[in-house]
XYZ file of C-alpha atoms in Angstrom:
560
model
C 34.787 -15.965 -17.982
C 33.638 -15.315 -21.054
C 30.162 -13.872 -22.246
C 27.762 -16.799 -23.336
C 25.413 -13.559 -24.348
C 26.495 -13.246 -27.553
C 26.960 -17.141 -28.529
C 23.865 -18.425 -29.960
C 24.908 -22.428 -28.778
C 25.461 -21.358 -25.269
C 22.614 -20.595 -22.385
C 22.951 -17.480 -20.651
C 24.305 -16.504 -17.056
C 23.074 -14.715 -13.769
C 24.872 -13.789 -11.325
C 23.283 -11.491 -8.308
C 25.073 -9.940 -5.663
C 24.156 -9.269 -2.603
C 23.670 -5.934 -2.961
C 20.912 -6.364 -5.398
C 22.899 -5.152 -8.440
C 22.169 -7.754 -11.039
C 23.673 -8.518 -14.153
C 24.224 -10.998 -17.069
C 27.519 -11.509 -17.335
C 28.781 -8.663 -18.190
C 25.294 -7.330 -19.257
C 22.804 -5.864 -16.772
C 19.347 -7.315 -15.535
C 17.456 -7.080 -12.404
C 16.858 -10.479 -10.657
C 16.818 -11.267 -6.697
C 18.909 -13.815 -4.936
C 16.586 -16.626 -4.879
C 14.180 -16.248 -8.096
C 13.666 -18.759 -10.049
C 15.188 -17.107 -13.999
C 14.336 -18.542 -16.845
C 16.808 -17.553 -19.789
C 16.307 -19.017 -23.600
C 19.591 -19.471 -25.443
C 19.255 -17.162 -29.019
C 16.852 -18.935 -31.665
C 14.870 -21.709 -28.968
C 11.014 -21.040 -27.928
C 11.797 -22.371 -24.862
C 14.113 -21.665 -22.106
C 16.252 -23.320 -19.280
C 15.178 -22.881 -16.051
C 18.170 -21.359 -12.864
C 17.780 -20.240 -9.435
C 20.285 -17.426 -8.688
C 22.786 -17.620 -6.393
C 24.401 -14.785 -4.484
C 27.485 -13.740 -4.849
C 29.540 -10.801 -2.809
C 31.509 -10.201 -6.010
C 31.959 -11.375 -9.500
C 33.198 -15.107 -9.143
C 36.326 -16.116 -10.633
C 35.898 -17.682 -13.777
C 34.937 -21.096 -13.942
C 31.800 -22.742 -14.700
C 28.112 -21.376 -14.744
C 27.128 -20.169 -11.351
C 23.949 -21.371 -11.347
C 21.709 -24.479 -10.885
C 20.847 -26.437 -13.867
C 17.161 -27.643 -13.499
C 15.044 -28.044 -16.456
C 14.382 -26.991 -19.893
C 10.790 -26.245 -20.446
C 8.196 -23.521 -22.417
C 9.294 -19.776 -21.042
C 6.478 -18.792 -18.552
C 4.582 -15.397 -18.599
C 6.744 -12.130 -16.891
C 5.469 -10.942 -13.202
C 3.686 -7.998 -14.399
C 1.951 -9.584 -17.058
C 0.079 -11.308 -13.946
C -2.821 -9.997 -11.847
C -2.231 -8.835 -8.603
C -0.850 -11.461 -5.929
C -1.201 -12.712 -2.992
C 1.310 -10.247 -0.004
C 1.681 -9.549 3.269
C 2.099 -6.289 4.465
C 3.624 -3.739 2.277
C 5.126 -6.793 -0.249
C 7.974 -7.699 2.183
C 7.073 -11.774 1.725
C 6.540 -10.877 -1.664
C 9.914 -11.810 -3.495
C 8.372 -14.103 -6.206
C 8.775 -17.285 -6.217
C 7.271 -17.221 -9.782
C 9.437 -17.523 -13.139
C 11.021 -14.239 -14.715
C 11.962 -14.658 -18.274
C 14.119 -13.151 -20.465
C 12.937 -15.205 -23.363
C 10.007 -13.506 -25.505
C 7.650 -14.943 -27.751
C 8.538 -14.252 -31.412
C 5.621 -12.424 -32.291
C 4.331 -9.500 -30.416
C 0.999 -7.236 -31.475
C 0.315 -3.180 -30.830
C -0.342 -2.018 -27.676
C -4.269 -1.641 -26.878
C -5.260 2.166 -27.383
C -6.975 3.779 -24.408
C -10.458 4.256 -24.923
C -11.453 8.048 -25.626
C -13.907 10.204 -26.869
C -14.565 9.929 -30.694
C -13.135 12.938 -31.832
C -10.559 13.840 -29.763
C -9.102 10.899 -28.496
C -8.004 10.901 -24.912
C -7.090 14.437 -24.787
C -10.071 16.502 -22.559
C -9.268 13.800 -19.821
C -5.245 13.946 -20.141
C -6.307 17.845 -19.863
C -8.641 17.127 -16.411
C -6.455 14.280 -14.510
C -3.399 13.274 -16.721
C -2.427 10.419 -13.414
C -5.876 9.413 -13.115
C -6.343 8.860 -16.544
C -2.827 7.094 -16.842
C -3.758 4.708 -13.743
C -7.426 4.558 -16.057
C -4.821 2.887 -18.713
C -2.993 0.338 -16.377
C -6.591 -0.593 -15.119
C -8.513 -1.484 -18.287
C -5.158 -2.305 -20.669
C -2.224 -3.026 -18.738
C 1.719 -2.100 -18.906
C 1.559 -0.587 -22.144
C -1.346 1.517 -23.879
C -1.272 3.331 -27.109
C -3.157 7.241 -26.338
C -4.539 9.477 -29.225
C -5.068 13.011 -28.741
C -6.448 15.546 -30.500
C -9.009 15.959 -33.694
C -8.875 14.222 -36.849
C -5.744 15.810 -39.377
C -4.452 16.684 -36.302
C -3.965 13.561 -34.068
C -1.022 12.937 -32.188
C -0.321 8.901 -30.482
C 1.957 8.633 -28.495
C 2.648 5.215 -25.788
C 2.126 4.998 -21.964
C 4.845 2.692 -20.575
C 3.491 1.683 -16.498
C 5.383 -1.078 -15.048
C 8.580 -1.222 -13.351
C 10.212 -3.598 -15.999
C 9.267 -1.033 -18.716
C 10.328 2.084 -16.693
C 14.098 0.594 -16.369
C 14.177 -0.718 -19.887
C 12.970 3.300 -21.800
C 14.925 5.178 -18.732
C 18.274 2.936 -18.084
C 19.127 -0.555 -19.414
C 17.925 0.251 -23.605
C 18.544 4.356 -22.690
C 20.052 4.315 -26.178
C 16.783 3.557 -28.015
C 14.789 5.854 -26.104
C 16.140 9.525 -26.914
C 14.760 12.529 -24.636
C 14.623 14.890 -27.784
C 11.165 15.435 -27.883
C 9.003 18.779 -28.531
C 8.498 19.230 -25.096
C 12.452 19.352 -24.193
C 12.737 21.604 -27.006
C 10.460 23.863 -25.939
C 12.127 23.871 -22.389
C 15.805 24.555 -24.244
C 14.220 27.647 -26.122
C 13.104 28.733 -22.729
C 16.182 27.642 -20.491
C 19.003 27.132 -22.704
C 20.689 24.038 -23.718
C 21.934 23.473 -19.869
C 21.930 20.241 -17.756
C 18.484 19.040 -18.337
C 18.090 20.153 -22.047
C 21.394 19.090 -23.503
C 21.867 15.738 -25.299
C 24.151 13.478 -26.686
C 27.755 14.149 -25.997
C 27.111 17.486 -25.004
C 25.097 16.720 -21.891
C 27.796 13.987 -20.747
C 30.549 16.526 -21.219
C 28.649 18.853 -19.089
C 27.154 15.937 -16.410
C 30.961 15.404 -16.118
C 31.844 19.149 -15.340
C 28.996 19.653 -13.034
C 29.265 16.406 -11.212
C 31.633 17.954 -9.057
C 29.462 20.454 -7.327
C 26.610 17.565 -6.962
C 29.084 14.963 -4.575
C 27.677 14.432 -1.403
C 30.653 15.926 0.265
C 29.992 19.592 -1.620
C 26.739 19.672 -1.238
C 26.631 18.835 2.554
C 28.275 22.250 2.656
C 25.147 23.806 1.858
C 23.564 22.618 5.330
C 23.884 25.702 7.122
C 22.262 28.224 3.997
C 19.011 25.449 4.547
C 19.063 25.276 8.155
C 19.379 29.406 8.281
C 16.881 30.214 5.450
C 14.587 27.743 7.536
C 15.304 29.633 10.930
C 13.906 32.788 9.024
C 10.835 31.327 8.050
C 9.705 29.896 11.326
C 10.247 33.560 12.836
C 7.972 34.923 9.652
C 5.658 32.264 10.420
C 4.920 33.595 14.435
C 3.320 36.650 12.799
C 0.746 34.552 10.326
C -2.997 35.558 10.765
C -4.943 33.169 12.662
C -1.713 31.219 13.043
C -2.899 29.739 9.199
C -0.468 29.359 6.418
C -0.676 27.838 2.661
C 2.462 25.362 2.892
C 2.423 25.002 -0.805
C 3.026 29.090 -1.083
C 5.113 29.040 1.392
C 7.565 26.584 0.588
C 7.465 27.997 -3.294
C 8.886 31.052 -2.041
C 11.193 29.445 0.989
C 12.316 26.971 -1.289
C 12.993 29.866 -3.995
C 15.188 31.680 -1.135
C 17.429 28.717 -0.427
C 17.957 27.530 -3.637
C 19.096 31.219 -5.040
C 21.277 31.403 -1.767
C 23.260 28.347 -2.796
C 23.603 29.446 -6.214
C 24.530 33.149 -5.237
C 25.504 33.099 -1.887
C 25.355 36.896 -1.320
C 22.030 38.327 -0.259
C 22.352 40.950 -2.576
C 22.123 38.625 -5.407
C 19.197 36.529 -3.984
C 17.272 39.639 -3.200
C 17.839 40.766 -6.947
C 16.900 37.009 -8.196
C 13.718 35.914 -6.097
C 11.626 38.340 -7.175
C 12.504 37.940 -10.967
C 12.247 34.532 -10.732
C 8.533 34.715 -9.160
C 7.402 37.224 -11.576
C 8.154 35.707 -14.773
C 8.802 31.743 -13.840
C 5.039 31.124 -14.181
C 4.285 32.425 -17.109
C 7.356 31.057 -18.964
C 6.396 27.889 -17.454
C 2.637 27.794 -18.789
C 4.316 29.239 -22.143
C 6.546 26.139 -22.229
C 4.319 23.719 -21.158
C 0.914 25.068 -23.805
C 2.986 25.341 -26.988
C 4.859 21.970 -25.956
C 1.427 20.054 -25.910
C -0.431 22.254 -28.480
C -0.982 20.706 -32.346
C 0.170 23.211 -33.844
C 2.085 26.626 -33.489
C 3.495 29.818 -35.027
C 7.649 30.385 -34.345
C 8.098 32.132 -31.160
C 9.265 35.344 -33.435
C 5.395 36.145 -34.394
C 4.824 38.696 -32.578
C 1.093 37.315 -30.967
C 0.605 38.060 -27.268
C 1.180 35.257 -25.927
C 4.922 35.581 -27.614
C 5.365 39.214 -26.623
C 4.575 38.631 -22.877
C 6.871 35.402 -22.988
C 9.735 37.344 -24.851
C 9.121 39.876 -22.304
C 9.693 37.606 -19.271
C 12.813 35.780 -20.781
C 14.633 39.118 -21.213
C 14.031 40.137 -17.835
C 14.920 37.110 -16.307
C 18.186 36.679 -18.490
C 19.011 40.314 -17.612
C 19.053 39.924 -13.757
C 21.016 36.268 -14.324
C 23.848 37.779 -16.545
C 24.489 40.929 -14.268
C 24.786 39.007 -11.296
C 27.390 36.539 -13.430
C 29.415 39.053 -14.858
C 29.882 40.595 -11.784
C 31.017 37.177 -9.865
C 33.051 36.125 -13.169
C 35.051 39.790 -12.960
C 35.383 39.149 -8.824
C 36.610 35.380 -9.535
C 39.217 36.689 -12.518
C 40.969 38.919 -10.012
C 41.303 36.660 -7.175
C 39.388 38.486 -5.021
C 37.093 35.789 -4.041
C 37.253 32.134 -2.769
C 33.875 31.627 -2.630
C 32.172 28.233 -2.577
C 28.570 28.940 -4.051
C 27.870 27.276 -6.836
C 27.754 30.349 -9.209
C 31.831 30.739 -7.909
C 32.170 26.735 -8.698
C 30.385 27.063 -11.941
C 32.905 30.394 -13.101
C 36.079 28.264 -12.049
C 34.522 25.016 -13.590
C 36.436 23.871 -16.885
C 35.361 20.994 -19.138
C 37.766 17.501 -20.468
C 39.916 19.861 -22.719
C 40.704 22.507 -19.854
C 38.187 24.825 -21.323
C 36.401 27.731 -18.789
C 32.517 27.311 -19.179
C 30.694 30.589 -20.613
C 28.917 33.570 -19.568
C 26.411 32.451 -21.471
C 26.571 28.378 -20.453
C 26.639 29.548 -16.574
C 23.471 31.257 -17.513
C 22.122 28.428 -18.684
C 22.756 25.675 -15.674
C 21.679 28.289 -13.124
C 18.228 29.008 -14.689
C 17.876 25.309 -15.012
C 18.945 24.861 -10.974
C 16.662 27.564 -10.191
C 13.957 25.608 -12.112
C 14.278 22.498 -11.167
C 15.720 22.632 -7.899
C 12.851 25.251 -5.901
C 10.194 23.996 -7.748
C 10.352 20.007 -7.243
C 11.471 20.650 -3.438
C 8.457 22.630 -3.322
C 6.119 20.678 -4.158
C 7.611 17.748 -2.241
C 7.888 19.712 1.019
C 4.208 21.488 0.852
C 2.363 17.976 0.249
C 4.508 16.331 3.232
C 3.239 19.273 5.637
C 0.364 18.092 4.124
C 0.073 14.886 4.709
C 1.312 15.109 8.059
C -1.333 17.641 9.532
C -3.739 14.824 7.779
C -2.407 11.882 9.856
C -1.337 12.986 13.372
C 0.539 9.700 14.168
C 2.783 10.103 11.635
C 3.143 13.581 12.628
C 3.315 12.794 15.735
C 6.563 9.955 15.546
C 8.342 12.283 13.194
C 8.224 14.609 16.465
C 9.853 12.378 18.436
C 12.452 11.501 16.389
C 13.400 15.010 15.509
C 13.352 15.711 19.379
C 15.661 12.840 19.812
C 17.991 13.411 17.782
C 18.702 17.182 17.880
C 17.873 17.971 21.434
C 17.067 21.048 20.624
C 20.050 22.197 18.599
C 19.867 23.160 14.983
C 20.191 19.726 12.400
C 23.241 20.001 10.625
C 24.165 17.718 7.171
C 25.368 15.409 9.186
C 22.269 14.412 10.857
C 20.745 13.282 7.536
C 21.296 9.728 8.302
C 20.010 9.858 12.175
C 16.680 10.629 10.536
C 15.628 7.432 9.134
C 12.120 8.224 9.501
C 12.093 11.124 8.400
C 13.311 9.954 5.117
C 10.863 7.828 4.810
C 8.257 10.361 5.392
C 9.680 12.387 2.308
C 10.102 9.095 0.240
C 6.320 8.091 0.873
C 5.565 11.587 -0.216
C 8.028 11.119 -3.150
C 5.765 7.972 -3.642
C 2.282 9.051 -3.864
C 3.081 12.753 -5.335
C 6.449 13.259 -7.527
C 7.171 16.278 -8.571
C 8.006 14.867 -12.162
C 5.423 12.364 -12.374
C 5.849 11.262 -15.932
C 8.994 11.117 -18.522
C 9.093 11.707 -22.419
C 10.790 9.788 -24.644
C 10.958 9.020 -28.157
C 12.276 5.409 -29.721
C 14.732 5.802 -32.131
C 13.960 1.937 -33.498
C 10.941 -0.340 -33.303
C 11.184 -1.578 -29.458
C 9.844 -4.209 -28.041
C 8.184 -3.395 -24.073
C 6.841 -6.340 -22.287
C 4.717 -8.066 -24.690
C 4.634 -5.423 -27.322
C 6.026 -3.659 -30.223
C 6.213 0.412 -29.999
C 6.740 1.627 -33.475
C 10.011 3.941 -34.433
C 9.581 7.602 -33.930
C 6.980 6.833 -31.393
C 6.519 9.363 -28.045
C 6.928 7.023 -25.239
C 6.186 8.189 -21.697
C 7.246 6.833 -18.418
C 5.517 7.522 -15.601
C 6.466 7.024 -11.748
C 3.643 8.598 -11.063
C 1.592 5.240 -12.452
C 4.508 2.891 -11.307
C 4.520 3.998 -7.840
C 1.019 3.700 -7.168
C 0.608 -0.082 -8.750
C -1.699 -2.680 -5.745
C 0.284 -5.738 -7.374
C 3.667 -3.649 -6.030
C 2.535 -1.159 -3.473
C -0.548 -3.125 -1.124
C -3.072 -0.073 -0.261
C -1.301 1.939 -2.761
C -3.639 5.510 -2.124
C -2.712 5.400 1.822
C 0.043 7.406 3.299
C 2.431 5.126 5.349
C 6.310 5.922 5.298
C 7.012 2.300 6.797
C 6.411 0.846 3.029
C 10.053 2.366 3.262
C 11.640 0.192 5.843
C 14.859 -1.446 4.322
C 13.459 -4.990 4.187
C 10.338 -3.789 2.462
C 12.563 -1.766 -0.308
C 14.357 -4.496 -0.935
C 11.496 -7.152 -1.805
C 10.558 -4.316 -4.636
C 11.369 -4.003 -8.115
C 14.645 -1.713 -9.023
C 12.185 0.576 -10.491
C 8.961 0.326 -8.066
C 10.051 4.035 -6.760
C 11.641 6.569 -9.123
C 10.592 9.868 -8.682
C 14.071 11.242 -9.710
C 14.165 9.401 -12.828
C 16.993 6.717 -13.262
C 19.968 5.588 -15.971
C 22.203 7.959 -17.787
C 19.496 10.910 -17.255
C 19.033 10.403 -13.506
C 18.796 13.604 -11.500
C 22.042 14.932 -10.923
C 20.946 16.636 -7.676
C 18.982 14.133 -6.053
C 21.075 14.212 -2.808
C 20.520 18.238 -2.488
C 17.048 17.304 -3.304
C 16.557 15.481 -0.284
C 18.924 17.163 2.038
C 17.059 20.662 1.701
C 13.794 18.732 2.001
C 15.146 16.931 5.649
C 16.788 19.484 6.898
C 13.849 22.257 6.263
C 11.379 19.778 7.525
C 13.559 18.635 10.658
C 13.888 22.585 11.264
C 9.816 23.264 10.897
C 8.577 20.091 12.797
C 10.946 21.353 15.814
C 9.201 24.448 16.058
C 5.436 23.465 14.997
C 3.172 21.311 14.945
C 0.666 20.844 11.781
C -3.294 21.064 11.670
C -4.281 20.548 8.108
C -7.114 23.190 7.151
C -8.084 22.086 3.434
C -8.150 18.490 2.258
C -9.048 18.226 -1.262
C -6.079 19.304 -3.153
C -6.245 19.481 -6.122
C -3.279 18.945 -8.458
C -2.013 19.988 -12.197
C 1.108 18.942 -14.058
C 3.259 21.592 -15.296
C 7.043 20.919 -15.911
C 6.686 19.807 -12.347
C 3.606 18.695 -10.470
C 2.042 21.739 -8.416
C -1.441 22.168 -6.312
C -3.627 24.474 -7.922
C -5.255 25.203 -4.826
C -4.387 25.897 -0.876
C -2.905 24.094 0.739
C -3.254 25.446 4.381
C -2.314 24.184 7.838
C -2.626 25.774 11.026
C 0.598 26.378 13.088
C 0.772 24.881 16.894
C 4.148 26.501 18.322
C 6.467 23.795 20.241
C 7.906 24.776 23.134
């Protein structure tokens, strides 16, 4: 079949398969089967209307596999309209309205968020980032310009708050939005040029080299490490004072030990790394975030008190990590170990040209895995326990599923698919509290997002924390309801209605590990305890990840 996408005198084609992986043949676009779809040939202000036809596989060459209906002016896209009537969870909201790829010939700059006359939105964002973004969506719509800082040092960025916009920035037009922004540069200086911070061909090289470490088969081998570490936590909780624990603090320590065990394997390496990270990571985290958002920064080499403290923290973290890596590489070179922990796999890794990974790059990857692997999962687990403690009916249902599946035994990786309700509980927590609620990019050229143009060089923020609370996608979006993620409800929503792990070519490589870790940990804890909330108002703050700023205490009741 020829591709009419590049021919100005031919209408576009739309194909839709039964897995909702939708495409312009052969270019990508999301269009659910059964929707009325409008596409316009190049150079015309009107468009042709089609009804999408479902296909299990791309059809053979032949006539356009759509029903040609009428020619008419292109309607507004769904995101430009107000909230629509919907049944529970939007399951009946498979919109019969028009989704269009045709756009007006002229687009305006996005509206600007109202802020302080001198400081713009600076203080609002510092006080409540997510709340400010949600207000911007309510007041101004899907794409909003923010100004930050006093005159003379004022910066600006553009917030993108729609599912379609998020898909464009992260996936379908990812080549137009670079991740190389100021925040990424600070992270690179703090944690090296690993998978999180590398760019371009270097990122692709690293991703290909590391992909085998994160396949489901490889990740599932760490199931026993997760359950054993959680079993130790269960025993320690039996002596908790007043049978009360701060689940946020406990999960931070627990996930750090778990990811360190997966990375290093041996107890002595874990015992050396965990306290080093606990001492130094909060300081490095705060330092990187502060520099990323400060209007002006001195060089890190200037001996200010903050620079000196950060340098000392970096040295200590690097030295312990380098010692562990050096010892492991020596063992592997002598052939004395066939270990399967991630560090050993890294030490044996090679790039596409057969070159082994260097000691420095190994350290960079280890630090990235430590940072992203424990902080984000800790946030998810701590807030999941808090939500379960505040919703006893949901907790009771989760208990029943765990009891039915496990029948008193310890969970294994293969149980993941047998715990669908627990998975929905975690997905709903990630909807309300995505560990990375915003992702930054830079527009590399003038680009249209929705009805607005974002100029080249502009900072762009895509917020899963906002999109995942949109009332036109999620009914009663502030409520905690895991059944939003029943399969039929998920199928009715836009592809990027939920994207806590990012999307496109920079999507999180460790998503399966994160979900396995969270599900197995949660199943062990629910097998042994019931939880009652002590703290109900939980303030949150965004650094590298979303984190509670106070205690998140729960009272434990052992289950017999």
